[in-house]
XYZ file of C-alpha atoms in Angstrom:
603
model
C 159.039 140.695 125.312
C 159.504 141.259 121.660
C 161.528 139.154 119.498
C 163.587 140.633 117.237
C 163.312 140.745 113.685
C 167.219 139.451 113.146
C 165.760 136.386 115.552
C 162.911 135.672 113.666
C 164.805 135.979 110.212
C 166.957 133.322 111.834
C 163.949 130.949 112.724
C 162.313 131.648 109.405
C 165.456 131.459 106.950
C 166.258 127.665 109.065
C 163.027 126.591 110.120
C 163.726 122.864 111.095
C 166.962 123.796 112.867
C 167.097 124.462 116.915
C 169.903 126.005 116.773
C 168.536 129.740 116.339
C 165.735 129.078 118.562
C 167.928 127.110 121.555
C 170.423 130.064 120.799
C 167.795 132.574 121.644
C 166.359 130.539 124.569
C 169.766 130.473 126.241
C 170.176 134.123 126.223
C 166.210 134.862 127.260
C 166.865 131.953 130.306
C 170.734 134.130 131.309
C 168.264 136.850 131.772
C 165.930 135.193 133.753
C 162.815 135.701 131.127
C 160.524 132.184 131.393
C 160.067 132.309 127.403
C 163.901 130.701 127.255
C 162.582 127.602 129.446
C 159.144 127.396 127.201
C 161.430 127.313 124.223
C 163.870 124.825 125.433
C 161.343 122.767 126.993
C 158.933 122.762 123.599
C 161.914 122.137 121.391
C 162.093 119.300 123.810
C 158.626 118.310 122.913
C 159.957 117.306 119.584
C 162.653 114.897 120.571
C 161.502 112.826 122.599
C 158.135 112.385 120.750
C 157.643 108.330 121.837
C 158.418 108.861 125.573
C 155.196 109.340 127.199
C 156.506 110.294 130.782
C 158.870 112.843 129.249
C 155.649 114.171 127.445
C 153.834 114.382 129.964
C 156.304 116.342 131.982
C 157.449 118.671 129.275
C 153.335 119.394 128.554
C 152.969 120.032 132.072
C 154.980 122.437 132.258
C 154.829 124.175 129.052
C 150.704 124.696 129.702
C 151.450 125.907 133.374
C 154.243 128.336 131.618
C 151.654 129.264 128.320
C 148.632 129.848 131.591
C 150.884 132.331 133.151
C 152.472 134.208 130.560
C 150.766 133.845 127.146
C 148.560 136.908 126.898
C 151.615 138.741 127.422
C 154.014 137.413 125.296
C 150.821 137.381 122.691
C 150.641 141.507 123.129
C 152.957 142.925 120.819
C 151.642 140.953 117.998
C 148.570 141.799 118.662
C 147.399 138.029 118.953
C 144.614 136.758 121.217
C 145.799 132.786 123.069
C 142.269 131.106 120.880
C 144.405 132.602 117.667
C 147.357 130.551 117.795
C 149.153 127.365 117.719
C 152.766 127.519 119.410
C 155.546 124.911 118.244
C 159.453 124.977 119.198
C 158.294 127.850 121.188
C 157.175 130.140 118.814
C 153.692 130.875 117.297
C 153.951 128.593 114.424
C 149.739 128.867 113.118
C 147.491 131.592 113.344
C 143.761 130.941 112.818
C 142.415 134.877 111.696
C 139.519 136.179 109.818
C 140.008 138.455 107.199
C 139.168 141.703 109.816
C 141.819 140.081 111.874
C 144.434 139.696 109.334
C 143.937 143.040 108.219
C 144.647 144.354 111.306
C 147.370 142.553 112.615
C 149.255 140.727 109.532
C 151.612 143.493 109.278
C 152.656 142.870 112.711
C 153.250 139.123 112.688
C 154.998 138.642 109.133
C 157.929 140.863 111.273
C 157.079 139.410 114.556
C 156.945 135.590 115.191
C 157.888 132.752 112.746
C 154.347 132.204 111.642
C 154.235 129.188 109.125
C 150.931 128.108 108.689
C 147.848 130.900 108.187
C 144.345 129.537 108.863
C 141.285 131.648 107.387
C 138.187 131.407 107.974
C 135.208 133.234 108.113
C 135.355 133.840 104.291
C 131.704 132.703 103.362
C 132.374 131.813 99.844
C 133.531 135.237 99.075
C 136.541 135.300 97.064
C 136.531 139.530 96.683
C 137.270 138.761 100.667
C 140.282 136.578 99.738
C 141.434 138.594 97.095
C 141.696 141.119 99.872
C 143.576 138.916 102.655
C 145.894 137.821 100.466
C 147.227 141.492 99.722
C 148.484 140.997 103.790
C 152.474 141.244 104.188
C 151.886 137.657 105.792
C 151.054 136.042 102.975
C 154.326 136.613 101.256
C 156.274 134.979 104.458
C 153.990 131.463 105.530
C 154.580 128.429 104.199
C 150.982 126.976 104.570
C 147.660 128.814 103.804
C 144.618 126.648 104.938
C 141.032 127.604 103.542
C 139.224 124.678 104.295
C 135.440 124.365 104.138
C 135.200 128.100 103.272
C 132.593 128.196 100.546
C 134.540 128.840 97.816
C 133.592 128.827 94.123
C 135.385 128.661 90.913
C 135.946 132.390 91.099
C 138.383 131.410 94.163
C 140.570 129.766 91.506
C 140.507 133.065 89.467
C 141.956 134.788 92.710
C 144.788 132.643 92.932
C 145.393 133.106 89.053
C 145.799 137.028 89.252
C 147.671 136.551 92.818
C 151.073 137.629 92.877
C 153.736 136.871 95.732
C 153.404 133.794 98.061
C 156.959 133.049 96.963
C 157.112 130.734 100.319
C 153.931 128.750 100.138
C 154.801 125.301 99.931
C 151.298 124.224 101.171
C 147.474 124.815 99.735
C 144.865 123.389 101.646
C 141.342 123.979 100.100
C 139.818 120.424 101.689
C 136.093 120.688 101.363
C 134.911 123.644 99.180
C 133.580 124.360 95.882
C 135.910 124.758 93.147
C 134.734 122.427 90.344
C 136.312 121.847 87.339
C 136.959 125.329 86.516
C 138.000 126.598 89.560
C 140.726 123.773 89.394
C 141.418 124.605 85.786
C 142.052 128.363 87.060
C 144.037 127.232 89.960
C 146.235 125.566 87.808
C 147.143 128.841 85.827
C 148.286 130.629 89.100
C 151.971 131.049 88.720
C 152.597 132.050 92.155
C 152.187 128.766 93.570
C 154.823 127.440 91.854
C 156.568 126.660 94.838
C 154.012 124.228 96.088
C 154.822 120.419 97.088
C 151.218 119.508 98.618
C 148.238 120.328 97.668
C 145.038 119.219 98.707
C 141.964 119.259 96.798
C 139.733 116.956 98.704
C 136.193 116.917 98.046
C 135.887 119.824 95.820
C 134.122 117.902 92.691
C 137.254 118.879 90.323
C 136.421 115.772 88.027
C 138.083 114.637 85.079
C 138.362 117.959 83.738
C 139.904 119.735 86.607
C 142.181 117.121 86.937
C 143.725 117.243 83.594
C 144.114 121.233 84.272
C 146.407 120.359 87.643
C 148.368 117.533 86.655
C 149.186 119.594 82.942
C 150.315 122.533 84.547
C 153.778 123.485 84.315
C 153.496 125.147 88.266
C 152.708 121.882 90.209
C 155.717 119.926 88.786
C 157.168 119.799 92.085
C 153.731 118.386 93.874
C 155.121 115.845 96.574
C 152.279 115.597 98.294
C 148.293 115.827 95.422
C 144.635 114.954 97.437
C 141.930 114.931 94.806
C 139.519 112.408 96.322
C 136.282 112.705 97.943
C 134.153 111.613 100.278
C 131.281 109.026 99.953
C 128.674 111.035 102.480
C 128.851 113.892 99.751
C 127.086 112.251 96.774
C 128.823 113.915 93.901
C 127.365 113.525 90.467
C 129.481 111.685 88.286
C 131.174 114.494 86.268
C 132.643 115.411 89.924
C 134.732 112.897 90.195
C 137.836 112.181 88.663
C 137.248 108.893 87.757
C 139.451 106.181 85.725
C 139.637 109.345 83.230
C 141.311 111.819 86.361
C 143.882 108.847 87.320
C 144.442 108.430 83.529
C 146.086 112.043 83.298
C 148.004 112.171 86.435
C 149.512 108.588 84.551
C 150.316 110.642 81.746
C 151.703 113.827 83.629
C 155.335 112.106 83.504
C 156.691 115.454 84.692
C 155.231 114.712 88.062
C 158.384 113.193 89.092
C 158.296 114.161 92.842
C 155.065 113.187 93.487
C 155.423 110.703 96.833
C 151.655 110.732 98.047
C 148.548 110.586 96.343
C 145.182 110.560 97.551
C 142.188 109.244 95.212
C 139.162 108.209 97.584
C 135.134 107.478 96.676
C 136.971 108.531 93.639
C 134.820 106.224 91.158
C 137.867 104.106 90.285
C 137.582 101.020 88.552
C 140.443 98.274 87.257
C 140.912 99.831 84.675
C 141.785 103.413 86.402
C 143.831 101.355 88.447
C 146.046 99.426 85.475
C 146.191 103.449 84.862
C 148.429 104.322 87.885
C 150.344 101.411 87.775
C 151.388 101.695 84.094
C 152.620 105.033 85.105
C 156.591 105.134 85.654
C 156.768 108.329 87.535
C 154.457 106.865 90.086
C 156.302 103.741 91.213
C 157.959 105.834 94.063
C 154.695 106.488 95.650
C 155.513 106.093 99.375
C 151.635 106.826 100.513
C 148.533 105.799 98.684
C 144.992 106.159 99.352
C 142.251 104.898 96.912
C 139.830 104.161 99.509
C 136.122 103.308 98.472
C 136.699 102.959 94.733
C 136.419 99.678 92.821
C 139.220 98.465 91.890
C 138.421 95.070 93.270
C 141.279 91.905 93.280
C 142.658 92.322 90.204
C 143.051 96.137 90.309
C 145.337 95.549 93.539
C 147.130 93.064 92.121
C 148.304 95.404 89.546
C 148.803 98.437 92.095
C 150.996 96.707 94.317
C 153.461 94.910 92.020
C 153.866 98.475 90.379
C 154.527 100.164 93.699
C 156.811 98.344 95.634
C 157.988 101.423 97.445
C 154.691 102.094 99.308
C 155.041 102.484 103.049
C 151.275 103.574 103.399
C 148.369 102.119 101.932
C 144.823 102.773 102.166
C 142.644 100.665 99.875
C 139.311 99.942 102.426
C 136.246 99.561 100.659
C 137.407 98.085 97.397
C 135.664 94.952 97.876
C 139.074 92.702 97.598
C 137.867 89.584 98.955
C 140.381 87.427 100.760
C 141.960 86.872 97.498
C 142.523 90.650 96.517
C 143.501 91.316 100.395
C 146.074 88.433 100.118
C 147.824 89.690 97.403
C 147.817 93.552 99.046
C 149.388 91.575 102.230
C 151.942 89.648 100.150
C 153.128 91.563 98.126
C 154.502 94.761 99.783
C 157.157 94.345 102.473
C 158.049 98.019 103.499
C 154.550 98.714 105.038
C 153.997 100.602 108.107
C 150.356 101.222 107.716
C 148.046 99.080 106.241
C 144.390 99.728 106.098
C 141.891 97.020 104.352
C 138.979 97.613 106.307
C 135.035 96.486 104.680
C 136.784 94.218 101.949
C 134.643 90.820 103.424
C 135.405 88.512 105.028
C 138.960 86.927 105.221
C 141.827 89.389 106.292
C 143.147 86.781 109.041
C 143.868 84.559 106.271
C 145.625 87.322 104.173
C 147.582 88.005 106.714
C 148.622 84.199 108.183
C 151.392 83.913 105.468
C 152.245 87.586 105.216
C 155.782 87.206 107.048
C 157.564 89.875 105.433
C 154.927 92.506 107.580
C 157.693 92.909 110.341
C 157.745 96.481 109.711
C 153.888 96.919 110.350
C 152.999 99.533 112.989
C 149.275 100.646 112.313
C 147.126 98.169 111.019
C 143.036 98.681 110.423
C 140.621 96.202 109.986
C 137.390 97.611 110.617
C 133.943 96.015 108.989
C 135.951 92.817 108.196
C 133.638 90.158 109.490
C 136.197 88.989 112.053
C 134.790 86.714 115.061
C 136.853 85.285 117.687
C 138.574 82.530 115.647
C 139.953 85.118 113.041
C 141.078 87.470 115.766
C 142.745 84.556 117.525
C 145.256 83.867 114.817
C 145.702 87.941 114.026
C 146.570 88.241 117.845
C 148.912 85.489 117.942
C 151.315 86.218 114.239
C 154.568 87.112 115.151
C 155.324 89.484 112.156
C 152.724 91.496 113.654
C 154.178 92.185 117.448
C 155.819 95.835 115.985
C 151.809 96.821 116.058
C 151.236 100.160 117.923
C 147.668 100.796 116.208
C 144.785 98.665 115.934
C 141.586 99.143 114.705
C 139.033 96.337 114.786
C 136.026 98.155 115.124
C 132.381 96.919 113.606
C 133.505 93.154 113.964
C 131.990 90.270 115.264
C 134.843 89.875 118.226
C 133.098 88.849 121.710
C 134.147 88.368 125.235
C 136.703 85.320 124.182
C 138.272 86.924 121.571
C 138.966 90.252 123.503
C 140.671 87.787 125.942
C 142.999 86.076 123.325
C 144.066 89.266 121.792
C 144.807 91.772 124.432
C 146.925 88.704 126.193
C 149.037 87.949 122.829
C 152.560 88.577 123.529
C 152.590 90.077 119.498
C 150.261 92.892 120.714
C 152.263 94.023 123.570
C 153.309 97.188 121.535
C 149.682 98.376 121.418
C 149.280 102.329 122.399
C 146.352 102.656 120.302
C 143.158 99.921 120.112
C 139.575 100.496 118.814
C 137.106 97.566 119.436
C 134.219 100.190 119.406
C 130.931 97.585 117.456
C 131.700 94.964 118.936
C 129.516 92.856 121.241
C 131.910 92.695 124.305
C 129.533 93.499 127.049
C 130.620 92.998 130.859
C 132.869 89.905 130.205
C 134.903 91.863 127.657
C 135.574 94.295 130.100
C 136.671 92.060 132.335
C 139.052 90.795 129.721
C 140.458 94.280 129.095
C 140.652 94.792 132.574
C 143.231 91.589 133.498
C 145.049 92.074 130.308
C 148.847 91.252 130.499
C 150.029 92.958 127.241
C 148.309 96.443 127.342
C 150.781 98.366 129.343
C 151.760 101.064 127.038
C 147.815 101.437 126.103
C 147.207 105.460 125.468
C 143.984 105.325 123.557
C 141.064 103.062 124.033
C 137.832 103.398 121.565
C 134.822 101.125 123.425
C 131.921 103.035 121.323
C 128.885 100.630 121.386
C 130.440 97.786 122.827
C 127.205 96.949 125.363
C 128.813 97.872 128.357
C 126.914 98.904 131.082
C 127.581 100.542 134.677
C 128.992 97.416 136.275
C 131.258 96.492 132.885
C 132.813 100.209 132.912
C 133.695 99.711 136.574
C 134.896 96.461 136.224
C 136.669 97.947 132.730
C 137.988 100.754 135.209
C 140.126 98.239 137.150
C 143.185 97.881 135.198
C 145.672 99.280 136.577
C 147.366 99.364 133.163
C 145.264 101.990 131.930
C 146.881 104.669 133.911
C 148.716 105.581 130.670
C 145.777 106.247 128.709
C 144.593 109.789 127.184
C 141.789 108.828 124.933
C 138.826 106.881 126.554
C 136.131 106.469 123.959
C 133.022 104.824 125.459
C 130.020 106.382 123.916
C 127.103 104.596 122.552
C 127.236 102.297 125.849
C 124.001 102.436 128.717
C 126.486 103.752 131.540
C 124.007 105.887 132.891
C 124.629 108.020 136.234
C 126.432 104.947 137.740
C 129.106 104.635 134.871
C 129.710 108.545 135.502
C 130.358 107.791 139.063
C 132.854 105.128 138.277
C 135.120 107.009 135.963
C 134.742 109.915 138.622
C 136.211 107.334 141.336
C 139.256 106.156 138.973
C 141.799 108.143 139.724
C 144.697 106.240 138.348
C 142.966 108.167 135.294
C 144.891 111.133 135.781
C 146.573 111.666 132.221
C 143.040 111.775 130.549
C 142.713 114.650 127.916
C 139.961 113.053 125.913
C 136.687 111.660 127.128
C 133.837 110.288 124.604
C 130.924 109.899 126.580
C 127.682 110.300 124.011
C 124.587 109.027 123.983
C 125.760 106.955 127.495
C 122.704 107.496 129.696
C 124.268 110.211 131.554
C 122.267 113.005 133.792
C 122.567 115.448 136.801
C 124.043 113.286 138.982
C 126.600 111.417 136.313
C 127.808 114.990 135.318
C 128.187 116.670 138.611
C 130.378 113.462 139.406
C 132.297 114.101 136.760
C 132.671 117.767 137.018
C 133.811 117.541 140.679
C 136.641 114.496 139.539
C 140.013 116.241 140.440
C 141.990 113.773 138.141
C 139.779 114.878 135.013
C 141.329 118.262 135.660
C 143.456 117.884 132.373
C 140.341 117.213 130.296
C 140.473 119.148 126.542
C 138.345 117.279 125.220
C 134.592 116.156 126.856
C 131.890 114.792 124.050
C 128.031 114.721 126.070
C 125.945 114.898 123.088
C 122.540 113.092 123.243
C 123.061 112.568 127.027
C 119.209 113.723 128.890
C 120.973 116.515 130.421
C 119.088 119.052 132.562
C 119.587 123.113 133.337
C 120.876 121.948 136.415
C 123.654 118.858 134.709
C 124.624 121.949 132.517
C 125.171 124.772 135.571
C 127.195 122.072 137.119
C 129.875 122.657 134.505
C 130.696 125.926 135.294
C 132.416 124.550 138.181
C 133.823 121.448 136.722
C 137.443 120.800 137.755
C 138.240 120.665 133.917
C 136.437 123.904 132.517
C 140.024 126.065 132.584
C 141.468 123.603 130.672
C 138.703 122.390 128.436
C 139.208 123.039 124.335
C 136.439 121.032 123.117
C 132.853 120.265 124.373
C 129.801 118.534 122.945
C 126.724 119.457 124.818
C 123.915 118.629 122.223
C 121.015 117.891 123.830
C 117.245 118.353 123.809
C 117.158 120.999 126.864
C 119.203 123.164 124.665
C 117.414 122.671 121.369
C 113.996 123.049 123.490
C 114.804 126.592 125.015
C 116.752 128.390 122.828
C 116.536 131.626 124.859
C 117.478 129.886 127.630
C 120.454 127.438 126.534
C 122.040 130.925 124.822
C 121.948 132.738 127.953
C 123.299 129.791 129.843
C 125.509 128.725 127.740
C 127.052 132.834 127.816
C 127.073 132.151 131.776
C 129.324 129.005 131.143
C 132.008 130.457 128.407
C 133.197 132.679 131.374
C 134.031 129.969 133.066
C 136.050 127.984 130.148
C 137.889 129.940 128.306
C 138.710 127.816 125.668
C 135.615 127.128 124.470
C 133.357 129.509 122.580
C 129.904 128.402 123.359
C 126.932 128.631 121.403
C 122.585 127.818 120.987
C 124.331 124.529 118.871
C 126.393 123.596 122.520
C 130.051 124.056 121.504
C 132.535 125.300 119.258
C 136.445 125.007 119.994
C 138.473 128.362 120.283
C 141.483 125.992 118.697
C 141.253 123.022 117.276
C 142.573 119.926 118.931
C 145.752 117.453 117.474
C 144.116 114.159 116.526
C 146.198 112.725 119.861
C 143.776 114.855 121.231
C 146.174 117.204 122.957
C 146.138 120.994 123.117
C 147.308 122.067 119.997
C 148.079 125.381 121.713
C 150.712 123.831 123.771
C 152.812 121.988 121.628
């Protein structure tokens, strides 16, 4: 079927109301067309976000519904099922190259609601942009994402001459080139004066580039500015914005919308920091992240007594000490999200007389030194039982203090716990495995945690893990054996995502786990540095999972060894999962994957 263009006016003109869409899936469902039931059943989707049965049901059924009936309902747009994203039953994000674009943009700024536009395939070119962005869809989306494309300064210059894009509320140009100048030309581009996020991450603006964003007159309305970077990189020093950067975003007083800022590896010191703070237009920051900077205890002190609004905060790697991370903990009391991961030791005793934390739901404390003792009194504070995320990975927590925690009545909340680096071995698993306050448990991260064949199958046990949907136990000696036991567990049914590197595995451990009928929701399998043969790799052609599969790691020295041979193989095996698009370097996904983990494609 083709929707009509009054329809899709309707979606696009109220695009976080039902109401046109449930209109329009009442009429299609009177007819007897299934695309009424995947509407009302994906707007569905959306309300009941925190009820994992419902979820479950509603995915079910929308995948079975997308399996059946997607290529067609893709046709008159022209659209291939690895090109899109659906959401409240419409395609809501395209992923295109510019040849794609070109030949079916036309058809989808008429055709489907299409929100967000992911390009790729660029190369750095920005004559190439220049060209997509002449497309009839650009002038209806709300979100253009170029990330990691390659581009230069000369990008900047493209969006400076651009005209239309009256819509886009949302730039995303994470992880390219621009520099200082391309920022500076960026910042001349009148037609993006509609834009309320922007992200800018690890694209060596510095100081410079900076001052050119937060000046011009087009970003006033910026809710949502990234300009950080990331430490791995190793910008020079000019790249970064530095106490100089935060020092004119502190001036830009016009910025009066601005609700979430991101500043990481950003080369901030206490003074960039007294910077912010000083800054009146900034004290309704509801999200901050200044993550690996150097700010230190006194620099926090000043942040959080200026921003007393903050619901998010991200200020790991700042080296706080358990004085600085006391004051971060006692000071804010409308947290949700708190992350003060590698500060040193002494987050347990920020956190003992941090009462007014009631409203915490994601806490991270990864790299914090924490042994049994500290993790006994985190387990057991009672302004902490709203917790649904944990991270506690990189500690020092063993068997014991596994025990204490994951049978704290405060943690009973938990849906999402990484102990991953830490030295748990077979009695922590044991511990996880009788654990009376894990019940509503969806993701589990084990990474290096010295468990072996006889700890995942003693791990394997708890019956409370038949909610999970992340298992994350690379790293760990499971070998063949450890395969075979997640191949028997079958209360394992709801598993999407499955982290199994550098575990040992071979022939045997993989052909177990390609003939597991509860795995047969997998969309996400990572087997890289496992001693896989020819034969281990065959075997997944036939694995219960490969229809459903989205991504799949498969590094491994067979392929690297016989390139011929892994290319022609791995051409045998993309037949066989069509989700996947397989290549000499073992996988790359068709569509990328939500960071639940789920099919993006199906929400």
């Amino acid at each position: 079927m083709t929707d009509s263009f009054e329809h899709i006016t309707a979606i696009r003109e109220q695009p976080d109301d039902d109401g046109p869409r449930l209109a329009l899936a009442n009429a299609l469902t009177q007819r007897g067309d299934p695309r009424g039931e995947f509407i009302d059943m994906q707007c569905a989707l959306v309300r009941y976000p925190d009820d994992v049965e419902v979820q479950d049901t509603l995915l079910a059924r929308t995948s079975a519904l997308l399996d059946e009936h997607e290529e067609t309902w893709l046709e008159p747009l022209g659209l291939k099922p690895h090109e899109v994203e659906w959401s409240r039953g419409f395609v809501d994000t395209v992923t295109l190259t510019p040849r794609r674009l070109d030949q079916i943009g036309s058809l989808l700024a008429r055709g489907a609601p299409v929100r967000t536009l992911v390009l790729r395939e660029l190369g750095g070119n920005a004559a190439r942009l220049e060209e997509a962005m002449q497309s009839p869809l650009l002038d209806v989306i709300t979100a253009l994402d170029l990330e990691g494309c390659d581009l230069r300064a000369d990008a900047g210059e493209v969006f400076a001459r651009a005209t239309g894009l009256s819509r886009l509320r949302e730039l995303h140009l994470r992880g390219n080139h621009l520099g200082f100048q391309g920022a500076r030309e960026l910042a001349s581009a009148a037609c993006l004066g509609g834009l309320t996020h922007l992200d800018l991450y690890d694209n060596g603006i510095g100081p410079g580039g900076m001052r050119g964003i937060v000046r011009s007159p087009h970003f006033a309305h910026l809710r949502e500015l990234y300009v950080g970077s990331q430490s791995a990189r190793g910008e020079q020093p000019d790249e970064l914005i530095g106490d100089g950067g935060v020092h004119e975003l502190a001036r830009a007083t016009h910025m009066t919308e601005l609700k979430v800022l991101g500043v990481e590896w950003s080369d901030i010191t206490f003074k960039g920091a007294q910077h912010l703070s000083a800054a009146r237009h900034l004290t309704g920051l509801r999200k901050l992240s200044i993550q690996g900077n150097r700010v230190w205890q006194s620099g926090a002190r000043v942040l959080v007594e200026r921003m007393p609004r903050l619901e998010e905060l991200n200020i790991r790697s700042n080296e706080l000490g358990v004085t600085g991370m006391r004051v971060v903990a006692s000071a804010l009391n409308r947290l949700t999200s708190l992350d003060m991961s590698d500060n040193d030791a002494g987050a347990a005793k920020a956190l003992l007389g941090a009462t007014q934390l009631t409203g915490l739901r994601k806490l991270r404390l990864a790299f914090s030194a924490l042994d049994d003792g500290a993790t006994r009194v985190i387990a057991n504070l009672p302004h902490l039982s709203g917790l649904t995320t944990l991270d506690l990975h990189g500690n020092a927590i063993g068997p014991g203090g596994a025990r204490v925690l994951v049978n704290a009545p405060p943690m009973a909340h938990l849906t999402w716990l990484d102990l991953s680096g830490n030295p748990l071995g077979s009695a922590g698993a044991e511990a996880l495995a009788t654990a009376t306050c894990l019940d509503l448990l969806s993701t589990l991260r084990l990474a290096g945690t010295s468990l072996d064949a006889r700890g995942v199958r003693t791990l394997l046990t708890g019956a409370h893990f038949q909610r999970l949907t992340e298992l994350v136990l690379g790293s760990n000696p499971l070998g063949d054996e450890g395969a075979a036991a997640l191949a028997e567990a079958s209360h394992l049914s709801r598993l999407h995502t499955l982290e199994l590197q550098e575990a040992g595995l071979g022939e045997t451990g993989l052909k177990a786990l390609a003939e597991a009928p509860h795995l047969s929701g997998l969309a996400t399998l990572l087997l890289h540095d496992n001693p896989l043969t020819e034969a281990a790799l065959r075997a997944l052609g036939t694995a219960t999972w490969s229809p459903s599969i989205q991504e799949l790691g498969l590094g491994c020295a067979w392929l690297r060894e016989r390139p011929e041979q892994g290319q022609a193989l791995l051409a045998q095996l993309t037949l066989a999962m069509p989700g996947v698009l397989l290549n000499e370097y073992a996988w790359r996904p068709r569509s990328r994957v939500r960071p639940s983990g789920r099919k993006r494609r199906a929400r």
